[in-house]
mmCIF file of C-alpha atoms and ligand atoms in Angstrom:
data_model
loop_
_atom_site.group_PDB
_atom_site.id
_atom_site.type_symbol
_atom_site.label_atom_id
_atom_site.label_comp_id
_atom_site.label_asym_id
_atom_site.label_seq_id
_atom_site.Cartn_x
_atom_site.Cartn_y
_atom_site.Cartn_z
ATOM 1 C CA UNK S 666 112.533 130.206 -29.313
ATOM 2 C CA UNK S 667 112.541 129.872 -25.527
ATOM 3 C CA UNK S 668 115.861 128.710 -23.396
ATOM 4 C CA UNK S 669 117.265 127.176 -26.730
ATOM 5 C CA UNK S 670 120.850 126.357 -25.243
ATOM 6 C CA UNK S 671 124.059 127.323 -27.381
ATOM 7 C CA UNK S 672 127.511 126.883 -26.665
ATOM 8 C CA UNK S 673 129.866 129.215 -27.054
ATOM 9 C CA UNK S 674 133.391 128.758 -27.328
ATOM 10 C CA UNK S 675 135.139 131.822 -26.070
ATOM 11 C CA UNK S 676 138.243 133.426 -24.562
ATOM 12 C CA UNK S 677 137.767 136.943 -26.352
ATOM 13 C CA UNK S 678 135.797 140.089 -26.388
ATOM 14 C CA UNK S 679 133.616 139.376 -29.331
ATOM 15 C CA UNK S 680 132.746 135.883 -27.091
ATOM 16 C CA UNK S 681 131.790 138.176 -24.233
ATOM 17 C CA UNK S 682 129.663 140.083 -27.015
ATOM 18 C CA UNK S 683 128.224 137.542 -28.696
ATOM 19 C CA UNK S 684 126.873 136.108 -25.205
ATOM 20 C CA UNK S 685 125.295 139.303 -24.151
ATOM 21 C CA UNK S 686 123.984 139.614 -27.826
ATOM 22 C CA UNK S 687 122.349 135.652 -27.844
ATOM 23 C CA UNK S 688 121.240 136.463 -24.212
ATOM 24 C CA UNK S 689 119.270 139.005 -25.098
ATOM 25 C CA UNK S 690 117.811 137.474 -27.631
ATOM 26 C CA UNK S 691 116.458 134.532 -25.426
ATOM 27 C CA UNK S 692 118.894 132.017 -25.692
ATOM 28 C CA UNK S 693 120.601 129.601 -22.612
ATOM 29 C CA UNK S 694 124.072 130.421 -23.245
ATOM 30 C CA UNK S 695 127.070 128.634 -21.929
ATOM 31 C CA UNK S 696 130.706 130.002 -22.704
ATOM 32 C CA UNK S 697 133.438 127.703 -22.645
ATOM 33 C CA UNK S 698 136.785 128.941 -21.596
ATOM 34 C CA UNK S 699 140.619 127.293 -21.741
ATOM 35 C CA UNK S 700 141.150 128.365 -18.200
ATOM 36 C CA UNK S 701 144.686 129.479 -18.979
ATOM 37 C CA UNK S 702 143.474 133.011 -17.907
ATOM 38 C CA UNK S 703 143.917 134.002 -13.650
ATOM 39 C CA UNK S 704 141.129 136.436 -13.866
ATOM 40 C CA UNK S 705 139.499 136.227 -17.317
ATOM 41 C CA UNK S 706 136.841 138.847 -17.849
ATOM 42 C CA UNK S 707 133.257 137.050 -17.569
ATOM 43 C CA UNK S 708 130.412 136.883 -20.176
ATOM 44 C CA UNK S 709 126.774 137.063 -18.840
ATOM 45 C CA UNK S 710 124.951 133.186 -18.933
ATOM 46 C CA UNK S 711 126.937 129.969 -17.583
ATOM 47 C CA UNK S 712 130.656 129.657 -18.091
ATOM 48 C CA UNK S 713 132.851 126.411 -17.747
ATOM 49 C CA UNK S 714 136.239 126.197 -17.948
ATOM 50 C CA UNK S 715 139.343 124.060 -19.344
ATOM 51 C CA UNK S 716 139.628 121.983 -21.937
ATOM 52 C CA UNK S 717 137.179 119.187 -23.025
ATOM 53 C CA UNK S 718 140.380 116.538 -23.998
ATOM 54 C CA UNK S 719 139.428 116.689 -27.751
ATOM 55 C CA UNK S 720 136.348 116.176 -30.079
ATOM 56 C CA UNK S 721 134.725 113.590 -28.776
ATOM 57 C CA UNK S 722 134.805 114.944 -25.219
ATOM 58 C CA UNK S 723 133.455 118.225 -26.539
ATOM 59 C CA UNK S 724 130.600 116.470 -28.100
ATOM 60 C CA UNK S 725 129.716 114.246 -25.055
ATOM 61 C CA UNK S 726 129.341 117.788 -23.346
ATOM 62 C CA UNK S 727 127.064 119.126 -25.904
ATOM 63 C CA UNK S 728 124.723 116.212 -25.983
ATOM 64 C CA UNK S 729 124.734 115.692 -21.992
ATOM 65 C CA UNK S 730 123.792 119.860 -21.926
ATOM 66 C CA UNK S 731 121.354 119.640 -24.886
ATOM 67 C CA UNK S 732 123.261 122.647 -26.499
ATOM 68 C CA UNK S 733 121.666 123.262 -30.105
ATOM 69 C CA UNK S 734 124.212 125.246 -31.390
ATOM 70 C CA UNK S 735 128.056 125.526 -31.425
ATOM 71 C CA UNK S 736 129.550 129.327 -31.817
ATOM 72 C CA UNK S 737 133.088 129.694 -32.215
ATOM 73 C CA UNK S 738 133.950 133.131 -31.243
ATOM 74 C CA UNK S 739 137.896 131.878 -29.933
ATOM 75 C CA UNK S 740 141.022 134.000 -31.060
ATOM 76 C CA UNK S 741 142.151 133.645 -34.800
ATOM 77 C CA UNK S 742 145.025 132.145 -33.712
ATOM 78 C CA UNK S 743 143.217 129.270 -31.549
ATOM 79 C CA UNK S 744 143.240 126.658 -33.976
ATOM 80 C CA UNK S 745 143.217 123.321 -31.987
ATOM 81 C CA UNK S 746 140.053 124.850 -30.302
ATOM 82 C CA UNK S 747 138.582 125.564 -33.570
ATOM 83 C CA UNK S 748 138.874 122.054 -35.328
ATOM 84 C CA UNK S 749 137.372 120.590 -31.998
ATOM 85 C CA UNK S 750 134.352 122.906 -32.253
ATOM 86 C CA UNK S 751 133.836 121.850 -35.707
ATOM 87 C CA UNK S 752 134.024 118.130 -35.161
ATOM 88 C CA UNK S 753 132.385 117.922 -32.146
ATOM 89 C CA UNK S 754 129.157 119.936 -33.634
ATOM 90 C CA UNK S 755 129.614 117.584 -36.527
ATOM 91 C CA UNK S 756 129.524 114.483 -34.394
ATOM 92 C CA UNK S 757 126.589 115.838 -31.706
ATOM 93 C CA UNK S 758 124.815 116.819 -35.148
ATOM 94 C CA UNK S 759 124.234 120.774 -34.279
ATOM 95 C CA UNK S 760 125.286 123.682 -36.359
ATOM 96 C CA UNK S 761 128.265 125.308 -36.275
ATOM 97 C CA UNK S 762 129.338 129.008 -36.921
ATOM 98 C CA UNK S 763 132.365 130.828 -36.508
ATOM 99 C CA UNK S 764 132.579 134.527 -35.875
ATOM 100 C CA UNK S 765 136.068 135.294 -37.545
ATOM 101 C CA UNK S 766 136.849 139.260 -37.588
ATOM 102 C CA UNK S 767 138.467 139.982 -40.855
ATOM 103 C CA UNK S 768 142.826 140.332 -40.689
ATOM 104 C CA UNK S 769 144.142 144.042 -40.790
ATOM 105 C CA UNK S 770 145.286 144.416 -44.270
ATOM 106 C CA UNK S 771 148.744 146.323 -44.927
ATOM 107 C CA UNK S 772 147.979 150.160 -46.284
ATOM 108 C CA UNK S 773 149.869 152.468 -48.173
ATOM 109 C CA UNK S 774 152.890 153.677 -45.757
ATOM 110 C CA UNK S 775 153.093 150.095 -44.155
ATOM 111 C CA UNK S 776 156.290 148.289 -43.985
ATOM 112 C CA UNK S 777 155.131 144.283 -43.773
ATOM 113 C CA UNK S 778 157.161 140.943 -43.668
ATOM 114 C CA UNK S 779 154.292 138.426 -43.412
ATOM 115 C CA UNK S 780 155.413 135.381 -42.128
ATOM 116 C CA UNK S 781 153.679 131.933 -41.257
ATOM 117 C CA UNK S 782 154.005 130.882 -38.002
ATOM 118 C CA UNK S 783 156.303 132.642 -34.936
ATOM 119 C CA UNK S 784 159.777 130.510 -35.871
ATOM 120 C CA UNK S 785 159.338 132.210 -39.103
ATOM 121 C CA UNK S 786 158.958 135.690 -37.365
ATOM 122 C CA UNK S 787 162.006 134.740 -35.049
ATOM 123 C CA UNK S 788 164.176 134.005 -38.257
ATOM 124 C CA UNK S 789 163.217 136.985 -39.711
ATOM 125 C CA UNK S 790 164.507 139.796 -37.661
ATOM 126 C CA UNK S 791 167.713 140.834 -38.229
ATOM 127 C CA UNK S 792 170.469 140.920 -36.096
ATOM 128 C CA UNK S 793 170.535 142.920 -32.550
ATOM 129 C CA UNK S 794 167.093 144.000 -33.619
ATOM 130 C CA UNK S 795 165.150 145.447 -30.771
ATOM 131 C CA UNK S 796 161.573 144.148 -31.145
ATOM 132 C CA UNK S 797 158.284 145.308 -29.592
ATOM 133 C CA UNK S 798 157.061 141.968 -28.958
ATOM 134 C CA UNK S 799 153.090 141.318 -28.971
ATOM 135 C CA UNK S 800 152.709 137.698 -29.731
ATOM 136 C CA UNK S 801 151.447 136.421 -26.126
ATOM 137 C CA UNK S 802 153.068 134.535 -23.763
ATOM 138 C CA UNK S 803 153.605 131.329 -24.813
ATOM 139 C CA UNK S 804 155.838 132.478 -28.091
ATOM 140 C CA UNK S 805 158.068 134.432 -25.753
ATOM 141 C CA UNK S 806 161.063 131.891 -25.044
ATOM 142 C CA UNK S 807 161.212 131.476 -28.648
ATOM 143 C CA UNK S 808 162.514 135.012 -29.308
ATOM 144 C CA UNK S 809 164.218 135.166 -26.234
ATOM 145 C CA UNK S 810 166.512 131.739 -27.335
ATOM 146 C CA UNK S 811 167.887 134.400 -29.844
ATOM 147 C CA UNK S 812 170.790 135.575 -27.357
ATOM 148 C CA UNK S 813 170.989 139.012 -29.410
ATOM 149 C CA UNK S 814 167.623 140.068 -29.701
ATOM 150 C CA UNK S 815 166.745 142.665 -26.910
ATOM 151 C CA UNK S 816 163.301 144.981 -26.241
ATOM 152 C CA UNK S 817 159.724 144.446 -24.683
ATOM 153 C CA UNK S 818 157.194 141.938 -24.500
ATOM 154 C CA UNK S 819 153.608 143.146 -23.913
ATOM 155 C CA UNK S 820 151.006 140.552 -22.458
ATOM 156 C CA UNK S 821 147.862 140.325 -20.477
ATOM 157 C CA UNK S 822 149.070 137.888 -17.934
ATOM 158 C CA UNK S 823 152.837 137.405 -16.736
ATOM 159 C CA UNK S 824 154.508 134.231 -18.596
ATOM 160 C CA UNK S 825 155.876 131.391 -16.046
ATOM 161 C CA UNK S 826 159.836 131.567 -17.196
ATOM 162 C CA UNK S 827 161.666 134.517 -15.951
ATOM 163 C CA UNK S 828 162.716 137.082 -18.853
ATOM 164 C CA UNK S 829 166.632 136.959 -20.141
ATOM 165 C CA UNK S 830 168.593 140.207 -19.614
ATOM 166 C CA UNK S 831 168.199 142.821 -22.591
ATOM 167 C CA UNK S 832 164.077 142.081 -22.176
ATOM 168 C CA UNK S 833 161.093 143.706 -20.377
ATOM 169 C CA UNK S 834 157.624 142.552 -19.564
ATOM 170 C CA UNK S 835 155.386 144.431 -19.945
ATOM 171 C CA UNK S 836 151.594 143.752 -18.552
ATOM 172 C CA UNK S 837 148.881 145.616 -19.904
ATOM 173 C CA UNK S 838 145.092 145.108 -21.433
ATOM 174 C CA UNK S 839 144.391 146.851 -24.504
ATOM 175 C CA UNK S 840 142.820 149.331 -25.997
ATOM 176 C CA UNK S 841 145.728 151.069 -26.455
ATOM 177 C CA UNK S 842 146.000 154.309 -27.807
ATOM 178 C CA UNK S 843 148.220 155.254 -30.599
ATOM 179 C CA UNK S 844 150.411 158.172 -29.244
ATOM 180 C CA UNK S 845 150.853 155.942 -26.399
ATOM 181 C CA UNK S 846 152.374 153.544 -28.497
ATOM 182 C CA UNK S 847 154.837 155.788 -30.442
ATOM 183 C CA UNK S 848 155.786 157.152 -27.371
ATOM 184 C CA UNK S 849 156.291 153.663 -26.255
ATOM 185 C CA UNK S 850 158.178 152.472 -29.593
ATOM 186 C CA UNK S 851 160.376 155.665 -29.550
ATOM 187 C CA UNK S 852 161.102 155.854 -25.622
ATOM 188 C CA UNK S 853 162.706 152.042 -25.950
ATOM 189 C CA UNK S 854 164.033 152.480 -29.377
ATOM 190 C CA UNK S 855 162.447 149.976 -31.058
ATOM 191 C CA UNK S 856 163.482 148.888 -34.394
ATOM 192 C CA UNK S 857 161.016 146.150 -35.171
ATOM 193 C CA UNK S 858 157.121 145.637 -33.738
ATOM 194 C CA UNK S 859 156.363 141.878 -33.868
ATOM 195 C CA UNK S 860 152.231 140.995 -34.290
ATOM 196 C CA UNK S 861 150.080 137.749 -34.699
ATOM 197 C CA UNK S 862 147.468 139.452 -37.131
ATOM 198 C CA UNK S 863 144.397 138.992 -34.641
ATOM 199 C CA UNK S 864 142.254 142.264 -36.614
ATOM 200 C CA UNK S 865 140.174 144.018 -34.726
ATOM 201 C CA UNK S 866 140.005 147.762 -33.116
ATOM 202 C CA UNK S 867 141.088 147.038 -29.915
ATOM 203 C CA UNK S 868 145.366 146.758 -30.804
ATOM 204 C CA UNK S 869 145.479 148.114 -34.364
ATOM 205 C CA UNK S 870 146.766 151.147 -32.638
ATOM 206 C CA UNK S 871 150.112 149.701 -32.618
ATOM 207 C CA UNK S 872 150.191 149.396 -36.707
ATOM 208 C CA UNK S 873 149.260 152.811 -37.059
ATOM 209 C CA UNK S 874 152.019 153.603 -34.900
ATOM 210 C CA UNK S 875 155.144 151.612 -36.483
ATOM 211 C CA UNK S 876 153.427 153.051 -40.053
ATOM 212 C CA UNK S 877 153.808 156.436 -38.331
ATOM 213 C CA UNK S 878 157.452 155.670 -37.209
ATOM 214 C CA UNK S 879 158.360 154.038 -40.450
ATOM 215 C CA UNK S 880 158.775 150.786 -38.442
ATOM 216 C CA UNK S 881 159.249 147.353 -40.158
ATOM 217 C CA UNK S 882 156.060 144.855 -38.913
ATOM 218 C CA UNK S 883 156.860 141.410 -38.497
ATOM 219 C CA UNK S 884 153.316 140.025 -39.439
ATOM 220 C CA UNK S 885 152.212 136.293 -38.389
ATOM 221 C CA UNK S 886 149.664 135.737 -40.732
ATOM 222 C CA UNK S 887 146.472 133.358 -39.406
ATOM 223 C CA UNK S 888 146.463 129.137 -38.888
ATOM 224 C CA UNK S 889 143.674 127.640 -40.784
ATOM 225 C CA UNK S 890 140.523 127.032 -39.637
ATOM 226 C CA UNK S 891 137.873 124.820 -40.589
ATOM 227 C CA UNK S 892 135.920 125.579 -43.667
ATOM 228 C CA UNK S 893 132.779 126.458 -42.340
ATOM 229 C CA UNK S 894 129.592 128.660 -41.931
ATOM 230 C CA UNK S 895 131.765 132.337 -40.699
ATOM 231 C CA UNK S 896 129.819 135.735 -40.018
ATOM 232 C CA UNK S 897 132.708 138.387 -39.923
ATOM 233 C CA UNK S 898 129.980 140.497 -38.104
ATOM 234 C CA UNK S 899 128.680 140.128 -34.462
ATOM 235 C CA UNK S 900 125.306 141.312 -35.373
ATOM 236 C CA UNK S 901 124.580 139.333 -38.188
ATOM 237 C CA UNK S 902 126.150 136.233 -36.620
ATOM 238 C CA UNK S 903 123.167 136.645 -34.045
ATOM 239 C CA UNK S 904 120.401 137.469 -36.943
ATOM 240 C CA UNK S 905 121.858 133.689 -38.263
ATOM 241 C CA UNK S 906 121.144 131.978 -34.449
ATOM 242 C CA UNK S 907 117.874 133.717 -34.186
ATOM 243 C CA UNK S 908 116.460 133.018 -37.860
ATOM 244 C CA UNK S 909 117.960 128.925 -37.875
ATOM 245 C CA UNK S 910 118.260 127.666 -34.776
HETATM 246 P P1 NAP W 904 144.283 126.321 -28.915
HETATM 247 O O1 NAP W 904 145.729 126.169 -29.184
HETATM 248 O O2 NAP W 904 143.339 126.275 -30.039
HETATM 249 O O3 NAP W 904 143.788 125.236 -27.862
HETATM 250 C C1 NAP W 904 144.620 124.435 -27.061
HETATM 251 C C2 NAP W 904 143.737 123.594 -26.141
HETATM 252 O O4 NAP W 904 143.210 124.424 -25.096
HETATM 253 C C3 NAP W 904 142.516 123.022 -26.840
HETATM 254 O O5 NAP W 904 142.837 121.836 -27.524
HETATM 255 C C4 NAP W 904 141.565 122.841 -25.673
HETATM 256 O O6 NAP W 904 141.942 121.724 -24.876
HETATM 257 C C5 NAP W 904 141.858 124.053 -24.829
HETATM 258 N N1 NAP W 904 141.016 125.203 -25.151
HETATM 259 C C6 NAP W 904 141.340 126.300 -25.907
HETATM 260 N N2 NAP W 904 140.344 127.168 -25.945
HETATM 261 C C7 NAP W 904 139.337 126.618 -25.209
HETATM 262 C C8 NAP W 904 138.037 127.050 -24.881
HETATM 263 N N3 NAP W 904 137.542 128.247 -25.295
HETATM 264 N N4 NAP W 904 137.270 126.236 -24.097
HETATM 265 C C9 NAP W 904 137.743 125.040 -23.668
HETATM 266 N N5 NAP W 904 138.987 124.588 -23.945
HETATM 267 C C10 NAP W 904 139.764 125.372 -24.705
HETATM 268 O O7 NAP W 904 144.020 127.670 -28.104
HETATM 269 P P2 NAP W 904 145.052 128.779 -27.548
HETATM 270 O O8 NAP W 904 145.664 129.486 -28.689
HETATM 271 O O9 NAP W 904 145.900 128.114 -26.488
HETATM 272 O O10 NAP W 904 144.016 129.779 -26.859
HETATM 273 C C11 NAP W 904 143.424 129.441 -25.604
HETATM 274 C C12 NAP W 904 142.288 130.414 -25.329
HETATM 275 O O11 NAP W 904 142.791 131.744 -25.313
HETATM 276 C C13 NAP W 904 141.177 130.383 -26.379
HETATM 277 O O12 NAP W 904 139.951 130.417 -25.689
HETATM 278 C C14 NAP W 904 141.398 131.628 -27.201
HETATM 279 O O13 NAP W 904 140.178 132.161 -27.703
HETATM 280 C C15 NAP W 904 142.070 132.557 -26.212
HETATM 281 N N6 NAP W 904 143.020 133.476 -26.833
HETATM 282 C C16 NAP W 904 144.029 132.996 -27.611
HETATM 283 C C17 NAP W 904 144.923 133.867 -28.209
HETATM 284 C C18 NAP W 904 146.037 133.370 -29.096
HETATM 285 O O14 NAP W 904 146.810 134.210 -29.607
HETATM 286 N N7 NAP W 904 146.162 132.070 -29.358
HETATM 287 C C19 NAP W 904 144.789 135.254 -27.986
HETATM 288 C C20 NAP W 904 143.742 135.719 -27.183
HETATM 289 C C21 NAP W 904 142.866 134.815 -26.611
HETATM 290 P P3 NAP W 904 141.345 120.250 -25.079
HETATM 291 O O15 NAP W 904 142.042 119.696 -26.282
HETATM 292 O O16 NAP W 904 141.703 119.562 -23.813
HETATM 293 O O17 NAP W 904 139.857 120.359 -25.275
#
C-alpha cells in the first residue's frame, strides 16, 4: 500500500492524530486546514490551508492530487466543512469516513439545558446571569448583544471586536484541569458555564467542575452531519484506511 495519498480534513487534535497514525502506516497524507487559526498546531505530512469555495472545488483538488481517500476528522460543530467532504468524495468517487468522538452525556449530579444552536443558548440564560462562556469566538457578540449578561469568555485565539464592559477574555489552550476550573468558576462567581458539546478529554474538565459546583450547563447540542461511514475511535478509523483503501 505504498504512498497511497489521503486527504484529511482537519483543524483538531484527533486530525493531528489521525495524520501521525496514517503516516505511520505508509500513507501520503495531506491535511487541509480553514486557515482561520494565526499559529495552528501542525500535523506531520503536507498541509494546505483555507477553504476550497465549496464541493466542487474540493473535488477538483482531490482529483488534481490523486487523493484516494477523504477523512473527516474537523470539529463536531464544523458542519459546512463536513457536507463538502462528503460531496466532494462523492463526486471525485473516493471513500469517505468521518472520525466523530462520541458527545459527553449528562451524569447523575449534572444540571443540563440542552439547547440547539447558540441563539437558543443566548435565550436561555436568565437574567444578569454571569456565564463562563466556552463557545469560541465567533458566537461571542451574540451573548454580548445581551446588555445584562456579564462574565468570561475563554478562547484559543483573541476574537476581532473588542469585548463590552461587564466581560473578560480569556486566552488559553486546553487541557484544563478541573480544580483549576472551580477555582476559576468560583473566583468570578459564575452562575452559568455555557458549552458547544465537542466530547472529548481534553475540556470535559469544565463539566466536572459546574457538576461539582452545582452549576447549571447551558449545553449546545451537535449540527448534523452527513450520514456516513463514522469510526468514533482513532485506532480503528486507521485499521478501516489500512484494510480498504
Ligand atoms: P465550517 O463552518 O464547517 O466551515 C466554514 C468554511 O470554512 C467551509 O465552508 C470551508 O470554506 C472552510 N473550512 C472549514 N474547515 C476547513 C478545513 N479543514 N479545510 C479547508 N477549509 C475549511 O467550519 P468552522 O466551524 O468555521 O471551523 C473551521 C475549522 O476550525 C475547522 O477546520 C474545524 O475543524 C476547526 N474547529 C472548529 C470548531 C468549532 O467549534 N466550529 C472548534 C475547533 C476547531 P469553503 O466553503 O470555502 O471550502
Amino acid at each position: 500500500m505504498p504512498d497511497k495519498r489521503i486527504l484529511i480534513l482537519g483543524g483538531t487534535q484527533d486530525a493531528i492524530e489521525i495524520a501521525q497514525l496514517a503516516h505511520a502506516a505508509g500513507y501520503d497524507v495531506t491535511t487541509s486546514l480553514a486557515g482561520v487559526t494565526r499559529a495552528p498546531k501542525l500535523p506531520i505530512g503536507a498541509v494546505r490551508s483555507g477553504g476550497f469555495g465549496g464541493a466542487e472545488a474540493m473535488a477538483a483538488f482531490i482529483r488534481a492530487q490523486g487523493f484516494v481517500a477523504v477523512v473527516d476528522a474537523t470539529h463536531p460543530f464544523a458542519a459546512q466543512i463536513s457536507r463538502a467532504g462528503f460531496e466532494a468524495a462523492g463526486l471525485a468517487a473516493i471513500p469517505y469516513a468521518r472520525l466523530e468522538r462520541p458527545a459527553w452525556q449528562a451524569q447523575s449530579g449534572d444540571n443540563w439545558v440542552c439547547v440547539p444552536d447558540i441563539a437558543a443558548a443566548v435565550a436561555a440564560l436568565p437574567p444578569n446571569a454571569k456565564v463562563f462562556l466556552t463557545v469560541g469566538r465567533k458566537a461571542v457578540p451574540q451573548f454580548m448583544a445581551r446588555a445584562d449578561l456579564s462574565g468570561i469568555a475563554r478562547m484559543i485565539e483573541p476574537p476581532p471586536q473588542t469585548f463590552t464592559p461587564g466581560w473578560t477574555l480569556l486566552l488559553a489552550r486546553p487541557p484544563f484541569d478541573v480544580e483549576e476550573e472551580k477555582g476559576l468558576m468560583q473566583l468570578e462567581c459564575i452562575t452559568h458555564l455555557v458549552t458547544k458539546n465537542s466530547g472529548g478529554e481534553m475540556t470535559r474538565s469544565k463539566l466536572v467542575a459546574a457538576r461539582d459546583l452545582f452549576l447549571p450547563v447551558i449545553m449546545i447540542e451537535r449540527p448534523d452531519k452527513p450520514k456516513a461511514l463514522c469510526f468514533s475511535d482513532l485506532v480503528l478509523l486507521t485499521k478501516f484506511l489500512a484494510e480498504n483503501i
